[in-house]
PDB file of C-alpha atoms in Angstrom:
ATOM      1  CA  MET A   1       7.614  62.484  23.748  1.00 51.00           C
ATOM      2  CA  GLN A   2       4.424  63.394  25.592  1.00 60.00           C
ATOM      3  CA  SER A   3       2.706  61.018  27.965  1.00 67.00           C
ATOM      4  CA  ASP A   4      -0.906  60.025  27.392  1.00 69.00           C
ATOM      5  CA  GLY A   5      -1.909  62.154  30.393  1.00 78.00           C
ATOM      6  CA  GLU A   6      -0.205  65.210  28.946  1.00 81.00           C
ATOM      7  CA  LYS A   7      -1.740  64.600  25.515  1.00 83.00           C
ATOM      8  CA  GLU A   8      -5.184  64.494  27.110  1.00 90.00           C
ATOM      9  CA  LEU A   9      -4.406  67.634  29.135  1.00 89.00           C
ATOM     10  CA  LEU A  10      -3.267  69.475  25.993  1.00 86.00           C
ATOM     11  CA  ALA A  11      -6.357  68.351  24.086  1.00 86.00           C
ATOM     12  CA  ARG A  12      -8.530  69.774  26.866  1.00 90.00           C
ATOM     13  CA  ALA A  13      -6.464  72.988  26.862  1.00 87.00           C
ATOM     14  CA  LYS A  14      -7.114  73.407  23.123  1.00 86.00           C
ATOM     15  CA  GLU A  15     -10.793  73.480  24.033  1.00 87.00           C
ATOM     16  CA  TYR A  16     -10.041  76.216  26.603  1.00 87.00           C
ATOM     17  CA  ASP A  17     -10.835  73.949  29.553  1.00 91.00           C
ATOM     18  CA  ARG A  18     -10.057  76.187  32.548  1.00 93.00           C
ATOM     19  CA  GLU A  19      -8.749  73.366  34.722  1.00 95.00           C
ATOM     20  CA  ALA A  20      -6.433  72.131  31.972  1.00 92.00           C
ATOM     21  CA  LEU A  21      -5.128  75.641  31.315  1.00 92.00           C
ATOM     22  CA  ALA A  22      -4.598  76.188  35.044  1.00 93.00           C
ATOM     23  CA  GLU A  23      -2.698  72.920  35.324  1.00 94.00           C
ATOM     24  CA  LEU A  24      -0.458  73.851  32.384  1.00 92.00           C
ATOM     25  CA  TYR A  25       0.191  77.219  33.978  1.00 93.00           C
ATOM     26  CA  ASP A  26       1.008  75.619  37.342  1.00 95.00           C
ATOM     27  CA  ARG A  27       3.268  73.087  35.659  1.00 93.00           C
ATOM     28  CA  TYR A  28       5.275  75.546  33.548  1.00 94.00           C
ATOM     29  CA  ALA A  29       5.010  79.086  34.968  1.00 95.00           C
ATOM     30  CA  GLY A  30       7.842  78.682  37.470  1.00 94.00           C
ATOM     31  CA  LYS A  31      10.170  77.175  34.891  1.00 93.00           C
ATOM     32  CA  ILE A  32       9.432  79.853  32.298  1.00 95.00           C
ATOM     33  CA  TYR A  33       9.792  82.619  34.894  1.00 95.00           C
ATOM     34  CA  SER A  34      13.151  81.208  36.007  1.00 92.00           C
ATOM     35  CA  TYR A  35      14.367  81.041  32.396  1.00 92.00           C
ATOM     36  CA  VAL A  36      13.247  84.605  31.659  1.00 93.00           C
ATOM     37  CA  LEU A  37      14.673  85.977  34.925  1.00 91.00           C
ATOM     38  CA  ARG A  38      18.152  84.763  33.967  1.00 87.00           C
ATOM     39  CA  ARG A  39      17.856  86.574  30.640  1.00 87.00           C
ATOM     40  CA  VAL A  40      16.563  89.957  31.868  1.00 88.00           C
ATOM     41  CA  SER A  41      17.324  92.259  34.756  1.00 81.00           C
ATOM     42  CA  GLY A  42      14.640  92.406  37.397  1.00 87.00           C
ATOM     43  CA  GLU A  43      11.925  90.242  38.836  1.00 92.00           C
ATOM     44  CA  ARG A  44       9.091  92.552  37.824  1.00 93.00           C
ATOM     45  CA  LEU A  45      10.233  92.523  34.179  1.00 93.00           C
ATOM     46  CA  ALA A  46      10.556  88.726  34.272  1.00 93.00           C
ATOM     47  CA  GLU A  47       7.017  88.492  35.662  1.00 95.00           C
ATOM     48  CA  ASP A  48       5.700  90.725  32.867  1.00 94.00           C
ATOM     49  CA  ILE A  49       7.441  88.728  30.142  1.00 95.00           C
ATOM     50  CA  THR A  50       6.284  85.440  31.682  1.00 95.00           C
ATOM     51  CA  ALA A  51       2.712  86.723  31.689  1.00 95.00           C
ATOM     52  CA  SER A  52       3.070  87.694  28.026  1.00 94.00           C
ATOM     53  CA  VAL A  53       4.343  84.175  27.232  1.00 94.00           C
ATOM     54  CA  PHE A  54       1.179  82.639  28.652  1.00 93.00           C
ATOM     55  CA  THR A  55      -0.976  85.231  26.907  1.00 92.00           C
ATOM     56  CA  LYS A  56       0.695  84.314  23.604  1.00 91.00           C
ATOM     57  CA  MET A  57       0.162  80.657  24.446  1.00 89.00           C
ATOM     58  CA  LEU A  58      -3.566  81.288  24.888  1.00 87.00           C
ATOM     59  CA  ASP A  59      -3.697  83.216  21.606  1.00 85.00           C
ATOM     60  CA  ALA A  60      -1.938  80.434  19.694  1.00 83.00           C
ATOM     61  CA  ILE A  61      -3.308  77.346  21.417  1.00 80.00           C
ATOM     62  CA  GLU A  62      -6.070  76.702  18.877  1.00 71.00           C
ATOM     63  CA  SER A  63      -3.630  76.844  15.973  1.00 69.00           C
ATOM     64  CA  SER A  64      -2.611  73.575  14.428  1.00 61.00           C
ATOM     65  CA  ASN A  65       0.919  75.028  14.443  1.00 63.00           C
ATOM     66  CA  ALA A  66       0.851  75.584  18.207  1.00 68.00           C
ATOM     67  CA  TRP A  67       3.201  72.683  18.969  1.00 72.00           C
ATOM     68  CA  ASN A  68       4.299  69.764  16.897  1.00 68.00           C
ATOM     69  CA  ARG A  69       5.923  67.360  19.311  1.00 73.00           C
ATOM     70  CA  SER A  70       6.734  68.990  22.611  1.00 81.00           C
ATOM     71  CA  PHE A  71       4.547  71.504  24.389  1.00 85.00           C
ATOM     72  CA  SER A  72       7.336  72.498  26.792  1.00 87.00           C
ATOM     73  CA  SER A  73       9.782  73.130  23.929  1.00 86.00           C
ATOM     74  CA  TRP A  74       7.159  75.235  22.186  1.00 88.00           C
ATOM     75  CA  LEU A  75       6.536  77.232  25.373  1.00 91.00           C
ATOM     76  CA  TYR A  76      10.269  77.826  25.911  1.00 91.00           C
ATOM     77  CA  ARG A  77      10.523  78.970  22.296  1.00 90.00           C
ATOM     78  CA  ILE A  78       7.776  81.549  22.958  1.00 92.00           C
ATOM     79  CA  ALA A  79       9.722  82.684  26.045  1.00 93.00           C
ATOM     80  CA  HIS A  80      12.990  82.815  24.097  1.00 91.00           C
ATOM     81  CA  ASN A  81      11.380  84.939  21.396  1.00 90.00           C
ATOM     82  CA  ALA A  82       9.690  87.196  23.984  1.00 92.00           C
ATOM     83  CA  VAL A  83      13.078  87.940  25.571  1.00 90.00           C
ATOM     84  CA  ILE A  84      14.585  88.694  22.160  1.00 88.00           C
ATOM     85  CA  ASP A  85      11.633  90.976  21.368  1.00 88.00           C
ATOM     86  CA  TYR A  86      12.109  92.765  24.688  1.00 89.00           C
ATOM     87  CA  TYR A  87      15.751  93.533  23.922  1.00 85.00           C
ATOM     88  CA  ARG A  88      14.872  94.712  20.423  1.00 83.00           C
ATOM     89  CA  ARG A  89      12.360  97.194  21.853  1.00 82.00           C
ATOM     90  CA  LYS A  90      14.302  98.025  24.996  1.00 75.00           C
ATOM     91  CA  ASP A  91      14.751 101.643  25.883  1.00 54.00           C
ATOM     92  CA  LYS A  92      18.462 102.347  26.064  1.00 45.00           C
ATOM     93  CA  ARG A  93      18.241 104.096  29.428  1.00 43.00           C
ATOM     94  CA  ASN A  94      20.625 102.694  32.020  1.00 43.00           C
ATOM     95  CA  THR A  95      19.091 102.216  35.432  1.00 45.00           C
ATOM     96  CA  LEU A  96      20.306 100.329  38.456  1.00 43.00           C
ATOM     97  CA  PRO A  97      17.613  98.077  39.941  1.00 51.00           C
ATOM     98  CA  LEU A  98      17.166  98.021  43.709  1.00 47.00           C
ATOM     99  CA  ASP A  99      17.840  94.544  45.045  1.00 50.00           C
ATOM    100  CA  GLU A 100      14.710  93.996  47.114  1.00 50.00           C
ATOM    101  CA  ARG A 101      16.303  91.001  48.829  1.00 46.00           C
ATOM    102  CA  LEU A 102      18.692  93.326  50.640  1.00 48.00           C
ATOM    103  CA  VAL A 103      15.972  95.751  51.736  1.00 50.00           C
ATOM    104  CA  ALA A 104      13.283  93.420  53.097  1.00 48.00           C
ATOM    105  CA  SER A 105      14.760  90.029  53.774  1.00 51.00           C
ATOM    106  CA  ASP A 106      15.565  87.716  56.629  1.00 58.00           C
ATOM    107  CA  GLU A 107      18.485  86.347  54.609  1.00 62.00           C
ATOM    108  CA  ASN A 108      22.029  87.077  55.645  1.00 63.00           C
ATOM    109  CA  PRO A 109      23.028  90.146  53.572  1.00 60.00           C
ATOM    110  CA  VAL A 110      26.621  88.903  53.275  1.00 60.00           C
ATOM    111  CA  ALA A 111      25.436  85.576  51.827  1.00 63.00           C
ATOM    112  CA  VAL A 112      23.140  87.399  49.397  1.00 57.00           C
ATOM    113  CA  VAL A 113      26.011  89.618  48.204  1.00 54.00           C
ATOM    114  CA  GLU A 114      28.415  86.654  47.897  1.00 56.00           C
ATOM    115  CA  GLU A 115      25.838  84.750  45.847  1.00 57.00           C
ATOM    116  CA  ASP A 116      25.348  87.826  43.658  1.00 51.00           C
ATOM    117  CA  ILE A 117      29.113  88.142  43.107  1.00 55.00           C
ATOM    118  CA  THR A 118      29.341  84.484  42.075  1.00 61.00           C
ATOM    119  CA  MET A 119      26.397  84.878  39.703  1.00 61.00           C
ATOM    120  CA  GLU A 120      27.895  88.107  38.320  1.00 70.00           C
ATOM    121  CA  THR A 121      31.171  86.269  37.634  1.00 71.00           C
ATOM    122  CA  VAL A 122      29.347  83.525  35.740  1.00 72.00           C
ATOM    123  CA  GLN A 123      27.142  86.081  33.934  1.00 72.00           C
ATOM    124  CA  SER A 124      30.239  88.083  33.016  1.00 74.00           C
ATOM    125  CA  ALA A 125      31.885  84.975  31.555  1.00 78.00           C
ATOM    126  CA  MET A 126      28.656  84.135  29.695  1.00 80.00           C
ATOM    127  CA  ASN A 127      28.810  87.550  28.009  1.00 80.00           C
ATOM    128  CA  TYR A 128      31.750  86.215  25.997  1.00 84.00           C
ATOM    129  CA  LEU A 129      29.555  83.485  24.518  1.00 87.00           C
ATOM    130  CA  THR A 130      27.562  83.870  21.349  1.00 88.00           C
ATOM    131  CA  GLU A 131      23.804  84.241  21.756  1.00 86.00           C
ATOM    132  CA  ALA A 132      23.301  80.653  20.562  1.00 88.00           C
ATOM    133  CA  GLN A 133      25.922  79.290  22.987  1.00 90.00           C
ATOM    134  CA  ARG A 134      24.403  81.244  25.888  1.00 88.00           C
ATOM    135  CA  SER A 135      20.929  79.919  25.055  1.00 88.00           C
ATOM    136  CA  VAL A 136      22.178  76.328  24.940  1.00 91.00           C
ATOM    137  CA  ILE A 137      23.915  76.640  28.328  1.00 89.00           C
ATOM    138  CA  GLU A 138      20.875  78.240  29.952  1.00 86.00           C
ATOM    139  CA  LEU A 139      18.396  75.739  28.556  1.00 89.00           C
ATOM    140  CA  LYS A 140      20.575  72.674  29.190  1.00 90.00           C
ATOM    141  CA  PHE A 141      22.001  73.447  32.606  1.00 85.00           C
ATOM    142  CA  PHE A 142      19.685  75.985  34.205  1.00 82.00           C
ATOM    143  CA  GLU A 143      16.440  74.547  32.827  1.00 84.00           C
ATOM    144  CA  GLY A 144      17.573  70.900  32.677  1.00 87.00           C
ATOM    145  CA  LEU A 145      16.288  70.287  29.161  1.00 88.00           C
ATOM    146  CA  THR A 146      17.540  67.536  26.857  1.00 91.00           C
ATOM    147  CA  ASN A 147      19.531  68.177  23.690  1.00 92.00           C
ATOM    148  CA  LEU A 148      16.453  67.316  21.618  1.00 90.00           C
ATOM    149  CA  GLU A 149      14.277  69.793  23.526  1.00 88.00           C
ATOM    150  CA  VAL A 150      16.921  72.529  23.175  1.00 90.00           C
ATOM    151  CA  ALA A 151      17.228  71.723  19.459  1.00 90.00           C
ATOM    152  CA  ASN A 152      13.455  72.134  19.039  1.00 87.00           C
ATOM    153  CA  ILE A 153      13.419  75.434  20.930  1.00 86.00           C
ATOM    154  CA  LEU A 154      16.340  76.925  19.003  1.00 87.00           C
ATOM    155  CA  ASP A 155      15.350  75.346  15.685  1.00 87.00           C
ATOM    156  CA  LYS A 156      18.687  73.529  15.299  1.00 91.00           C
ATOM    157  CA  THR A 157      19.808  69.925  15.016  1.00 94.00           C
ATOM    158  CA  GLU A 158      20.869  67.869  18.028  1.00 93.00           C
ATOM    159  CA  GLY A 159      24.386  67.744  16.595  1.00 94.00           C
ATOM    160  CA  ALA A 160      24.507  71.523  16.410  1.00 94.00           C
ATOM    161  CA  ILE A 161      23.379  71.735  20.045  1.00 94.00           C
ATOM    162  CA  LYS A 162      26.133  69.326  21.153  1.00 94.00           C
ATOM    163  CA  SER A 163      28.708  71.340  19.235  1.00 94.00           C
ATOM    164  CA  LEU A 164      27.464  74.658  20.648  1.00 92.00           C
ATOM    165  CA  GLN A 165      27.483  73.193  24.162  1.00 93.00           C
ATOM    166  CA  HIS A 166      31.044  71.900  23.791  1.00 93.00           C
ATOM    167  CA  ARG A 167      32.370  75.236  22.475  1.00 93.00           C
ATOM    168  CA  ALA A 168      30.418  77.203  25.100  1.00 90.00           C
ATOM    169  CA  LEU A 169      31.735  75.138  28.016  1.00 90.00           C
ATOM    170  CA  ALA A 170      35.314  75.443  26.728  1.00 90.00           C
ATOM    171  CA  SER A 171      34.900  79.209  26.414  1.00 89.00           C
ATOM    172  CA  LEU A 172      33.340  79.509  29.878  1.00 85.00           C
ATOM    173  CA  ARG A 173      36.160  77.471  31.378  1.00 87.00           C
ATOM    174  CA  ARG A 174      38.773  79.762  29.784  1.00 87.00           C
ATOM    175  CA  HIS A 175      37.055  82.959  30.943  1.00 81.00           C
ATOM    176  CA  LEU A 176      36.413  81.707  34.478  1.00 80.00           C
ATOM    177  CA  GLU A 177      40.060  80.657  34.828  1.00 81.00           C
ATOM    178  CA  VAL A 178      41.090  84.187  33.804  1.00 76.00           C
ATOM    179  CA  GLU A 179      38.679  85.652  36.422  1.00 64.00           C
ATOM    180  CA  GLU A 180      40.365  83.620  39.193  1.00 61.00           C
TER     181      GLU A 180
END
């Protein structure tokens, strides 16, 4: 699953080679941040959780259990668990985040709001999915991972991932049709 170049990079990272660690960070930080941002509210929170993912990676990298086959799947699993941990610890206070894009942006505010409404519609429909279905949709379609990679992250079989994806898409379709 991993190329020879990535295997060599990971071997160097296990030895705490700064350049190898920096390259891994550069390669995966944006993807992990994007995944986390879709799961939590707020860019600052997503940045904090992403930082904690890479801190946990550094803590676990020497372990022989760090990753078995796929480094990226292992890293997404850390991110997935970090988001779950956040919601378990989350303070129940309700606050409304300030959308910084509307305050200091050159973007067209109408376009930003329309995009937000579309995303809110999809997010609202995704709330009807089970946690497992939501995770499959996010990892498959937002992160572009394969069924095997999603199966490794969620600790399920490929068949279970296909089934969850099928049921999730059918449910999303039903809820989005109702929204229209």
